[in-house]
Amino acid sequence: MNKMFHALWSTLFIGDEKRRSLHEILKQIPVFQDLTAFELKFVVPILHQREFQKDELIFREGEAGNGMYIVQSGRVEILGRSASGADVLYATLFDRQFFGELSLVDGQPRSASAICSEQSTLYGFFKPDLLELIDKHPSIGTKVLFNLTTVLGNRLRDSNVKLMEFQGQLVTLRGSNGAQ
Amino acid sequence: MVLNKEHLGIRSLYWIVMTGILGLVAYAAYTLFFPLVLGFLFAFLTDPVVDFLERRGWSRHSGSMLLFGVLLAGLVSLVAVLVPMLQKQAHDVTLHEQEYVTIVEARVSQIRATALKYFSPAMVAETEAEIRTTAIHKIQALQNSVPKILAAVAHALGIAIFVPIIGFFFLVEGAEIKKWVISLLPNRYFEMTLMLLNRVNSQLGGYMRGQALDCMINGFLYGLGMTLLGVKGGAVIGVFAGLMNAVPYVGPLIGAIPGMFSLMMDPSATMPWWSVGVLFLTVHMIDNVAIYPMTVGKSLDLPPFVVILGILFGGSVAGIPGMFLTVPLLGMAKQTFIVFYSSLKSYRII
């Protein structure tokens, strides 16, 4: 019932101001940053605002994944599982950061879990809405998709750099072990 | 959490207003149930047209307005054509009343003569008297129920006015309504529900639009065929037969009856009444082999015995509308269950 109250209250009394602040947030998210105010008008209605409590699970590793989340306020921890089964903290995300973007394109299960480590407000952006955006407004959809590809490309580049560093360290370690 | 007085006041006011709104909604839902369902179906079927216009730069609102404008213009034109046609036909019936009575009497004599070849005269006379009594009772019952029929027509007209208004509302605001409903769900189930609704919507939308297209193509073929066979009012009977095609197995059989009857009663007919049967059989075969697989496909295939049982059940509960709705509803239930089950599995809820 509280949710109903909140939904009705926000529908009735929070209009333009909320939309403006959401525009500002989206302008700082790489996936939407080069969209004009007019183009953002088509993106805002397809975002889903969600309120999460402290320690509430957003999604679990291995579950079906269909979209990304943007942190409006609060703190989110991205956790994985080590070979021994223990939780490993991959990242902590704060305001205006985002996660889960890989699910927008690959349709694979979530590669990590996400939990709110404090009360947080998130915006969800999901695959069917992205596909509809591409279908109905191809120029906006293409921009979003291009930005998404750039984000994923950058992540891949970073991973490659890290992999190279690890390989270098491994070779150095093997070399030093061989010398001993 | 501590609530201050102002907060408490707002909450109390909110619950009073909400209770009032819920009461009004419950009352409105009772009277508006059918218009709501039909309006939703209308919006569901015409949604791709508005989507198409949106893709071409129209806003959702103006696209819906255009669609309604075109439909209204079509309806007005249809009424403008149909009303004089019906007036002329009614006038013709009055003019040739005696002629029709003679035809019916001649046919009855023929049937009586045939019956006398196989049954005793007493038995034929008894059956004839029985049919006559039943017919008189039915006509009297029909005459007595004229006020009820008029009330039903007035109710149907009321619904016919509400359906487009509700349909327009769903077309323009459908996405917002869906978003609002989803916003009420707990976080744990919201993403899964969003995906579930999307999958059900795309699969059922495809099925229902395919079914509508199948009915239209069949209706056109039946209408064309009957016009070529010289059936009077073949186009209108074709529309009826096309609609009946939505009811599997028995639909085409029921659809064929008016055409056969029309040909049987027409003294100027050059084709025998059973030629309509051959036409229906041919169109039905073409439908099974070529049209249905292209328009509807096999996505909602149901076992034949389930379909037959469903039609019988739907017919007993809600008459002809029940027969129409049972199979799509069964298909929806099957599809929803499949999608729901796979979604629950993929989100590790079961």
Coordinates of C-alpha atoms in Angstrom, one line a residue:
Chain A
M1 CA 0.0 0.0 0.0
N2 CA 2.9 2.3 0.7
K3 CA 4.2 1.7 -2.8
M4 CA 0.7 2.5 -4.1
F5 CA 0.7 5.8 -2.1
H6 CA 4.1 6.7 -3.4
A7 CA 3.3 5.9 -7.0
L8 CA 0.1 7.9 -6.9
W9 CA 1.7 10.8 -5.0
S10 CA 4.6 10.9 -7.4
T11 CA 2.3 10.7 -10.5
L12 CA 0.2 13.6 -9.2
F13 CA 2.6 16.0 -7.7
I14 CA 6.1 15.4 -9.2
G15 CA 6.2 16.4 -12.8
D16 CA 8.4 18.8 -14.6
E17 CA 10.9 19.2 -11.7
K18 CA 11.6 15.4 -11.6
R19 CA 11.8 15.2 -15.4
R20 CA 14.4 18.1 -15.4
S21 CA 16.5 16.4 -12.7
L22 CA 16.3 13.1 -14.6
H23 CA 17.5 14.9 -17.7
E24 CA 20.5 16.2 -15.8
I25 CA 21.3 12.7 -14.5
L26 CA 20.9 11.1 -17.9
K27 CA 23.2 13.8 -19.4
Q28 CA 26.0 12.3 -17.2
I29 CA 25.4 8.7 -18.2
P30 CA 27.6 7.9 -21.2
V31 CA 24.8 5.9 -22.8
F32 CA 22.6 9.0 -23.0
Q33 CA 25.1 11.9 -22.8
D34 CA 24.9 13.2 -26.3
L35 CA 21.1 13.1 -26.6
T36 CA 19.4 16.5 -26.9
A37 CA 16.7 17.6 -24.5
F38 CA 14.1 16.8 -27.2
E39 CA 15.5 13.3 -27.7
L40 CA 15.6 12.7 -23.9
K41 CA 11.8 13.3 -23.9
F42 CA 11.4 9.9 -25.6
V43 CA 13.8 8.2 -23.2
V44 CA 12.4 9.4 -19.9
P45 CA 9.0 7.7 -20.2
I46 CA 10.7 4.3 -20.7
L47 CA 12.8 4.4 -17.6
H48 CA 11.5 2.7 -14.5
Q49 CA 12.2 4.4 -11.1
R50 CA 12.7 1.9 -8.2
E51 CA 13.3 2.5 -4.6
F52 CA 15.6 -0.1 -2.8
Q53 CA 16.2 -0.6 0.9
K54 CA 19.5 -1.2 2.5
D55 CA 20.8 -4.7 1.8
E56 CA 18.0 -5.3 -0.7
L57 CA 19.0 -7.5 -3.7
I58 CA 18.7 -5.9 -7.1
F59 CA 19.6 -9.0 -9.1
R60 CA 21.4 -12.2 -8.4
E61 CA 24.3 -13.7 -10.4
G62 CA 23.0 -16.3 -12.9
E63 CA 19.5 -14.8 -13.1
A64 CA 18.1 -13.8 -16.5
G65 CA 19.2 -10.2 -17.2
N66 CA 17.4 -7.8 -19.4
G67 CA 18.5 -4.3 -18.7
M68 CA 20.8 -1.8 -17.0
Y69 CA 20.3 0.3 -13.8
I70 CA 21.3 3.9 -13.2
V71 CA 22.0 5.0 -9.6
Q72 CA 20.2 8.2 -8.9
S73 CA 21.1 8.2 -5.2
G74 CA 22.5 5.7 -2.7
R75 CA 25.2 3.0 -3.0
V76 CA 25.2 -0.3 -4.9
E77 CA 27.7 -3.1 -4.5
I78 CA 28.5 -5.5 -7.4
L79 CA 29.4 -8.9 -6.0
G80 CA 30.8 -12.0 -7.6
R81 CA 31.6 -15.4 -6.3
S82 CA 35.2 -16.8 -6.0
A83 CA 36.1 -20.4 -6.8
S84 CA 35.8 -21.2 -3.1
G85 CA 32.2 -19.8 -3.1
A86 CA 33.0 -16.6 -1.1
D87 CA 31.5 -13.2 -2.1
V88 CA 34.0 -11.0 -3.9
L89 CA 33.3 -7.2 -4.1
Y90 CA 33.9 -6.2 -7.7
A91 CA 32.8 -2.6 -7.5
T92 CA 30.9 0.0 -5.4
L93 CA 28.7 2.4 -7.4
F94 CA 27.4 5.8 -6.3
D95 CA 25.2 8.5 -7.7
R96 CA 25.1 8.8 -11.5
Q97 CA 26.9 5.5 -12.1
F98 CA 25.4 2.6 -13.9
F99 CA 25.6 -1.2 -14.1
G100 CA 24.1 -4.2 -15.9
E101 CA 24.5 -2.6 -19.4
L102 CA 25.8 -5.9 -20.9
S103 CA 22.4 -7.4 -20.4
L104 CA 20.9 -4.9 -22.7
V105 CA 22.6 -6.5 -25.7
D106 CA 23.7 -10.1 -24.9
G107 CA 20.6 -11.6 -23.3
Q108 CA 22.9 -13.8 -21.1
P109 CA 22.4 -14.5 -17.4
R110 CA 23.7 -11.8 -15.0
S111 CA 27.5 -12.2 -14.5
A112 CA 27.4 -10.8 -11.0
S113 CA 25.0 -9.9 -8.2
A114 CA 24.0 -6.3 -7.3
I115 CA 22.9 -5.3 -3.8
C116 CA 22.1 -1.9 -2.3
S117 CA 24.4 -1.2 0.6
E118 CA 22.2 1.8 1.6
Q119 CA 18.7 3.0 0.7
S120 CA 18.9 3.8 -3.0
T121 CA 16.9 5.2 -5.9
L122 CA 17.6 3.5 -9.2
Y123 CA 16.4 3.9 -12.8
G124 CA 16.0 0.7 -14.8
F125 CA 16.4 0.7 -18.6
F126 CA 15.3 -2.6 -20.3
K127 CA 15.9 -4.4 -23.5
P128 CA 12.3 -4.4 -24.9
D129 CA 12.1 -0.6 -24.3
L130 CA 15.5 -0.2 -26.1
L131 CA 14.2 -2.3 -29.0
E132 CA 11.0 -0.2 -29.2
L133 CA 13.0 3.0 -29.1
I134 CA 15.1 1.7 -32.0
D135 CA 11.9 0.7 -33.9
K136 CA 9.9 3.9 -33.3
H137 CA 12.7 6.5 -33.2
P138 CA 15.6 5.0 -35.1
S139 CA 17.8 8.1 -34.9
I140 CA 17.6 8.2 -31.1
G141 CA 17.8 4.4 -30.7
T142 CA 20.9 4.3 -32.9
K143 CA 22.6 7.0 -30.8
V144 CA 21.8 5.1 -27.6
L145 CA 23.0 1.8 -29.2
F146 CA 26.2 3.5 -30.5
N147 CA 26.9 4.9 -27.1
L148 CA 26.3 1.5 -25.5
T149 CA 28.7 -0.1 -27.9
T150 CA 31.3 2.5 -27.1
V151 CA 30.8 1.8 -23.3
L152 CA 31.1 -1.9 -23.9
G153 CA 34.1 -1.4 -26.2
N154 CA 35.9 0.7 -23.5
R155 CA 35.2 -1.9 -20.9
L156 CA 36.6 -4.6 -23.2
R157 CA 39.7 -2.4 -23.9
D158 CA 40.2 -2.0 -20.1
S159 CA 39.8 -5.7 -19.5
N160 CA 42.4 -6.4 -22.3
V161 CA 44.8 -4.0 -20.7
K162 CA 44.3 -5.6 -17.3
L163 CA 44.7 -9.1 -18.8
M164 CA 47.9 -8.0 -20.5
E165 CA 49.2 -6.7 -17.1
F166 CA 48.3 -9.9 -15.4
Q167 CA 50.0 -11.9 -18.1
G168 CA 53.1 -9.8 -17.8
Q169 CA 53.0 -10.3 -14.0
L170 CA 52.6 -14.1 -14.6
V171 CA 55.5 -14.2 -16.9
T172 CA 57.6 -12.2 -14.5
L173 CA 56.6 -14.6 -11.6
R174 CA 57.3 -17.7 -13.7
G175 CA 60.7 -16.2 -14.7
S176 CA 61.6 -15.5 -11.1
N177 CA 60.5 -19.0 -10.0
G178 CA 62.6 -20.5 -12.8
A179 CA 65.6 -18.5 -11.7
Q180 CA 65.2 -19.8 -8.1
Chain B
M1 CA 9.0 6.0 11.8
V2 CA 7.4 9.0 13.6
L3 CA 4.6 10.7 11.8
N4 CA 4.0 14.4 12.4
K5 CA 0.5 15.8 12.5
E6 CA 0.7 17.3 9.0
H7 CA 1.9 13.9 7.6
L8 CA -0.9 12.1 9.4
G9 CA -3.5 14.5 8.1
I10 CA -2.3 14.1 4.5
R11 CA -2.4 10.3 4.9
S12 CA -5.9 10.3 6.4
L13 CA -7.1 12.5 3.6
Y14 CA -5.4 10.2 1.1
W15 CA -7.2 7.1 2.5
I16 CA -10.6 8.9 2.5
V17 CA -10.1 10.0 -1.1
M18 CA -8.8 6.5 -2.1
T19 CA -11.8 4.7 -0.5
G20 CA -14.1 7.0 -2.3
I21 CA -12.3 6.5 -5.6
L22 CA -12.2 2.7 -5.1
G23 CA -16.0 2.7 -4.5
L24 CA -16.5 4.7 -7.6
V25 CA -14.1 2.5 -9.6
A26 CA -15.9 -0.7 -8.3
Y27 CA -19.3 0.7 -9.4
A28 CA -17.9 1.9 -12.8
A29 CA -16.1 -1.4 -13.3
Y30 CA -19.4 -3.3 -12.8
T31 CA -21.2 -1.2 -15.5
L32 CA -18.2 -0.7 -17.7
F33 CA -16.8 -4.2 -17.7
F34 CA -17.7 -5.1 -21.2
P35 CA -16.8 -1.7 -22.7
L36 CA -13.5 -1.9 -20.9
V37 CA -12.7 -5.4 -22.2
L38 CA -13.8 -4.5 -25.7
G39 CA -12.0 -1.2 -25.6
F40 CA -8.8 -2.9 -24.5
L41 CA -9.2 -5.5 -27.3
F42 CA -9.7 -2.7 -29.8
A43 CA -6.6 -0.9 -28.6
F44 CA -4.6 -4.2 -28.7
L45 CA -5.6 -4.9 -32.3
T46 CA -5.1 -1.4 -33.6
D47 CA -1.9 -0.7 -31.7
P48 CA 0.4 -1.7 -34.6
V49 CA -1.3 1.0 -36.8
V50 CA -0.5 3.7 -34.3
D51 CA 3.0 2.3 -33.9
F52 CA 3.4 2.5 -37.6
L53 CA 2.4 6.1 -37.6
E54 CA 4.7 6.8 -34.7
R55 CA 7.6 5.4 -36.7
R56 CA 6.7 8.0 -39.4
G57 CA 7.1 10.9 -37.0
W58 CA 3.5 11.2 -35.7
S59 CA 3.0 11.6 -32.0
R60 CA 1.0 8.8 -30.3
H61 CA -1.9 11.2 -29.7
S62 CA -2.1 12.5 -33.3
G63 CA -1.7 8.9 -34.7
S64 CA -4.6 7.7 -32.5
M65 CA -6.7 10.7 -33.6
L66 CA -5.9 9.9 -37.3
L67 CA -6.8 6.2 -36.8
F68 CA -10.1 7.1 -35.2
G69 CA -10.9 9.8 -37.8
V70 CA -10.4 7.2 -40.6
L71 CA -12.5 4.6 -38.8
L72 CA -15.2 7.1 -38.1
A73 CA -15.3 8.2 -41.7
G74 CA -15.4 4.5 -42.8
L75 CA -18.3 3.9 -40.4
V76 CA -20.3 6.9 -41.6
S77 CA -19.8 5.9 -45.2
L78 CA -20.9 2.3 -44.4
V79 CA -24.0 3.6 -42.7
A80 CA -24.7 5.9 -45.6
V81 CA -24.5 3.0 -48.0
L82 CA -26.2 0.4 -45.8
V83 CA -29.2 2.3 -44.6
P84 CA -30.7 3.0 -48.1
M85 CA -29.8 -0.6 -49.1
L86 CA -31.6 -2.0 -46.1
Q87 CA -34.6 0.3 -46.7
K88 CA -34.8 -0.9 -50.3
Q89 CA -34.6 -4.5 -49.2
A90 CA -37.3 -4.0 -46.6
H91 CA -39.4 -2.3 -49.2
D92 CA -38.8 -5.3 -51.6
V93 CA -39.8 -7.8 -49.0
T94 CA -43.0 -5.9 -48.4
L95 CA -43.7 -5.7 -52.1
H96 CA -43.0 -9.4 -52.7
E97 CA -44.4 -10.7 -49.5
Q98 CA -47.0 -12.9 -51.2
E99 CA -44.5 -14.2 -53.6
Y100 CA -42.2 -15.3 -50.7
V101 CA -45.1 -17.0 -48.9
T102 CA -45.9 -18.9 -52.2
I103 CA -42.3 -20.0 -52.4
V104 CA -42.2 -21.2 -48.8
E105 CA -45.5 -23.1 -49.3
A106 CA -44.2 -24.7 -52.5
R107 CA -41.1 -25.9 -50.6
V108 CA -43.1 -27.2 -47.7
S109 CA -45.3 -29.1 -50.1
Q110 CA -42.2 -30.6 -51.7
I111 CA -40.8 -31.6 -48.3
R112 CA -44.2 -33.1 -47.4
A113 CA -44.4 -35.1 -50.6
T114 CA -40.9 -36.4 -50.0
A115 CA -41.7 -37.3 -46.4
L116 CA -44.9 -39.1 -47.4
K117 CA -42.8 -41.5 -49.5
Y118 CA -41.0 -42.7 -46.4
F119 CA -43.4 -42.1 -43.5
S120 CA -47.1 -42.7 -42.8
P121 CA -49.5 -39.7 -43.5
A122 CA -50.5 -39.6 -39.8
M123 CA -46.9 -39.3 -38.7
V124 CA -46.3 -36.6 -41.3
A125 CA -49.4 -34.7 -40.2
E126 CA -48.5 -35.0 -36.6
T127 CA -44.9 -33.7 -37.2
E128 CA -46.3 -30.9 -39.3
A129 CA -48.7 -29.8 -36.6
E130 CA -45.9 -30.0 -34.0
I131 CA -43.6 -27.8 -36.1
R132 CA -46.5 -25.4 -36.7
T133 CA -47.2 -25.1 -33.0
T134 CA -43.5 -24.7 -32.1
A135 CA -43.1 -22.0 -34.8
I136 CA -46.2 -20.1 -33.5
H137 CA -44.9 -20.3 -30.0
K138 CA -41.5 -19.0 -31.0
I139 CA -43.0 -16.1 -33.0
Q140 CA -45.2 -15.2 -30.1
A141 CA -42.2 -15.4 -27.7
L142 CA -40.3 -13.2 -30.1
Q143 CA -43.1 -10.7 -30.2
N144 CA -43.3 -10.7 -26.4
S145 CA -39.6 -10.1 -26.1
V146 CA -39.6 -7.0 -28.3
P147 CA -39.2 -4.6 -25.4
K148 CA -36.3 -6.7 -24.1
I149 CA -34.7 -6.7 -27.5
L150 CA -35.0 -3.0 -27.7
A151 CA -33.5 -2.6 -24.3
A152 CA -30.6 -4.9 -25.3
V153 CA -30.1 -2.8 -28.5
A154 CA -30.0 0.4 -26.4
H155 CA -27.5 -1.2 -24.1
A156 CA -25.4 -2.3 -27.1
L157 CA -25.5 1.2 -28.5
G158 CA -24.3 2.5 -25.1
I159 CA -21.4 0.1 -25.2
A160 CA -20.7 1.0 -28.8
I161 CA -20.3 4.6 -27.8
F162 CA -18.1 3.8 -24.8
V163 CA -15.8 1.3 -26.6
P164 CA -14.1 3.7 -28.9
I165 CA -13.6 6.2 -26.1
I166 CA -12.0 3.6 -23.9
G167 CA -10.1 2.2 -26.8
F168 CA -8.6 5.7 -27.6
F169 CA -7.6 6.1 -23.9
F170 CA -5.9 2.7 -23.9
L171 CA -4.1 3.5 -27.2
V172 CA -2.7 6.8 -26.0
E173 CA -2.1 6.0 -22.4
G174 CA -1.5 2.2 -22.5
A175 CA 2.3 2.4 -21.9
E176 CA 1.8 4.8 -19.0
I177 CA -0.8 2.5 -17.4
K178 CA 1.4 -0.5 -17.8
K179 CA 4.3 1.4 -16.3
W180 CA 2.2 2.6 -13.3
V181 CA 0.9 -1.0 -12.7
I182 CA 4.5 -2.3 -12.8
S183 CA 5.6 0.5 -10.4
L184 CA 3.3 -1.0 -7.7
L185 CA 5.1 -4.4 -7.8
P186 CA 7.8 -5.4 -5.3
N187 CA 11.4 -5.0 -6.6
R188 CA 12.0 -8.7 -6.6
Y189 CA 9.4 -9.4 -9.2
F190 CA 9.3 -6.2 -11.2
E191 CA 11.9 -6.9 -13.8
M192 CA 10.5 -10.4 -14.3
T193 CA 7.0 -9.1 -14.7
L194 CA 8.1 -6.5 -17.2
M195 CA 9.7 -9.2 -19.3
L196 CA 6.7 -11.5 -18.8
L197 CA 4.2 -8.8 -19.9
N198 CA 6.4 -7.9 -22.9
R199 CA 6.6 -11.6 -24.1
V200 CA 2.9 -12.2 -23.5
N201 CA 2.0 -9.0 -25.3
S202 CA 4.1 -9.8 -28.3
Q203 CA 3.0 -13.4 -28.6
L204 CA -0.7 -12.8 -28.0
G205 CA -0.7 -9.6 -30.1
G206 CA 0.7 -11.7 -32.9
Y207 CA -1.9 -14.4 -32.4
M208 CA -4.9 -12.0 -32.2
R209 CA -3.9 -9.8 -35.1
G210 CA -3.2 -13.0 -37.1
Q211 CA -6.6 -14.3 -36.2
A212 CA -8.2 -11.0 -37.2
L213 CA -6.4 -11.1 -40.5
D214 CA -7.3 -14.7 -41.1
C215 CA -11.0 -13.8 -40.5
M216 CA -10.8 -10.9 -42.9
I217 CA -9.2 -13.0 -45.7
N218 CA -11.7 -15.8 -45.2
G219 CA -14.6 -13.4 -45.1
F220 CA -13.4 -11.8 -48.4
L221 CA -13.1 -15.3 -50.0
Y222 CA -16.5 -16.5 -48.7
G223 CA -18.1 -13.2 -49.8
L224 CA -16.5 -13.3 -53.3
G225 CA -17.4 -17.0 -53.7
M226 CA -21.0 -16.5 -52.7
T227 CA -21.4 -13.5 -54.9
L228 CA -20.1 -15.5 -57.9
L229 CA -22.6 -18.3 -57.0
G230 CA -25.4 -15.8 -57.1
V231 CA -26.2 -15.8 -53.4
K232 CA -28.2 -12.7 -52.6
G233 CA -26.4 -10.5 -49.9
G234 CA -23.4 -12.7 -50.4
A235 CA -21.0 -10.0 -49.3
V236 CA -22.8 -9.5 -45.9
I237 CA -23.1 -13.3 -45.4
G238 CA -19.3 -13.5 -46.2
V239 CA -18.5 -11.1 -43.4
F240 CA -20.6 -13.2 -41.0
A241 CA -18.9 -16.4 -42.2
G242 CA -15.5 -14.8 -41.9
L243 CA -16.3 -13.8 -38.2
M244 CA -17.5 -17.3 -37.5
N245 CA -14.2 -18.7 -38.9
A246 CA -12.7 -17.6 -35.5
V247 CA -14.5 -20.5 -33.9
P248 CA -12.6 -23.7 -34.9
Y249 CA -14.4 -26.7 -36.4
V250 CA -18.0 -25.6 -35.9
G251 CA -17.5 -22.0 -37.0
P252 CA -17.3 -22.6 -40.8
L253 CA -20.3 -25.0 -40.5
I254 CA -22.4 -22.3 -38.8
G255 CA -21.1 -19.7 -41.3
A256 CA -22.3 -21.8 -44.3
I257 CA -25.9 -22.1 -43.1
P258 CA -27.2 -18.5 -44.1
G259 CA -25.7 -18.9 -47.6
M260 CA -27.3 -22.3 -48.2
F261 CA -30.6 -21.1 -46.8
S262 CA -30.5 -18.0 -49.0
L263 CA -29.8 -20.1 -52.2
M264 CA -32.5 -22.6 -51.2
M265 CA -35.1 -19.9 -50.8
D266 CA -34.2 -18.0 -54.0
P267 CA -36.4 -19.0 -57.0
S268 CA -34.1 -17.2 -59.4
A269 CA -31.0 -19.1 -58.2
T270 CA -29.1 -20.9 -60.9
M271 CA -26.8 -22.9 -58.5
P272 CA -28.0 -25.7 -56.1
W273 CA -27.9 -24.9 -52.4
W274 CA -25.1 -27.4 -51.7
S275 CA -22.7 -25.4 -53.9
V276 CA -22.3 -23.1 -50.9
G277 CA -21.2 -26.2 -48.9
V278 CA -18.6 -27.0 -51.6
L279 CA -17.4 -23.4 -51.5
F280 CA -17.0 -23.5 -47.7
L281 CA -15.1 -26.8 -47.9
T282 CA -12.8 -25.4 -50.5
V283 CA -12.1 -22.1 -48.7
H284 CA -11.7 -24.0 -45.4
M285 CA -9.1 -26.3 -47.0
I286 CA -7.2 -23.3 -48.5
D287 CA -7.3 -21.7 -45.1
N288 CA -5.9 -24.7 -43.4
V289 CA -3.1 -25.2 -45.9
A290 CA -2.1 -21.7 -46.8
I291 CA -3.8 -18.8 -45.0
Y292 CA -3.9 -19.9 -41.3
P293 CA -0.2 -21.0 -41.2
M294 CA 0.8 -17.6 -42.7
T295 CA -1.4 -15.4 -40.5
V296 CA -1.6 -17.2 -37.2
G297 CA 0.9 -19.9 -37.4
K298 CA 1.2 -22.7 -34.9
S299 CA 2.1 -20.7 -31.8
L300 CA -1.1 -21.4 -30.0
D301 CA -1.9 -24.9 -31.2
L302 CA -4.3 -26.6 -28.8
P303 CA -5.3 -30.3 -28.9
P304 CA -8.6 -30.7 -30.9
F305 CA -10.4 -32.3 -27.9
V306 CA -9.5 -29.3 -25.7
V307 CA -10.9 -26.9 -28.4
I308 CA -14.1 -28.8 -28.7
L309 CA -14.6 -29.0 -24.9
G310 CA -13.7 -25.3 -24.7
I311 CA -16.3 -24.4 -27.3
L312 CA -19.0 -26.4 -25.6
F313 CA -18.2 -24.9 -22.3
G314 CA -18.0 -21.4 -23.6
G315 CA -21.3 -21.8 -25.5
S316 CA -23.0 -23.1 -22.4
V317 CA -21.7 -20.3 -20.2
A318 CA -22.0 -17.3 -22.5
G319 CA -23.7 -18.4 -25.8
I320 CA -22.2 -17.4 -29.1
P321 CA -19.9 -14.8 -27.6
G322 CA -18.6 -17.5 -25.3
M323 CA -17.9 -19.8 -28.3
F324 CA -16.0 -17.0 -29.9
L325 CA -13.9 -16.1 -26.9
T326 CA -13.1 -19.5 -25.5
V327 CA -10.4 -20.6 -28.0
P328 CA -8.5 -17.3 -27.9
L329 CA -8.8 -17.3 -24.1
L330 CA -7.5 -20.9 -23.9
G331 CA -4.6 -19.9 -26.2
M332 CA -3.9 -16.9 -24.0
A333 CA -3.9 -19.1 -20.9
K334 CA -1.6 -21.6 -22.5
Q335 CA 0.8 -19.0 -23.7
T336 CA 0.8 -17.1 -20.4
F337 CA 1.5 -20.3 -18.5
I338 CA 4.4 -21.2 -20.8
V339 CA 6.0 -17.7 -20.6
F340 CA 5.3 -17.4 -16.9
Y341 CA 6.9 -20.8 -16.1
S342 CA 10.0 -20.1 -18.2
S343 CA 10.3 -16.6 -16.7
L344 CA 10.1 -17.9 -13.1
K345 CA 12.7 -20.5 -14.0
S346 CA 15.1 -18.0 -15.5
Y347 CA 14.7 -15.6 -12.6
R348 CA 15.3 -18.5 -10.2
I349 CA 12.1 -17.9 -8.4
I350 CA 11.1 -21.6 -8.8

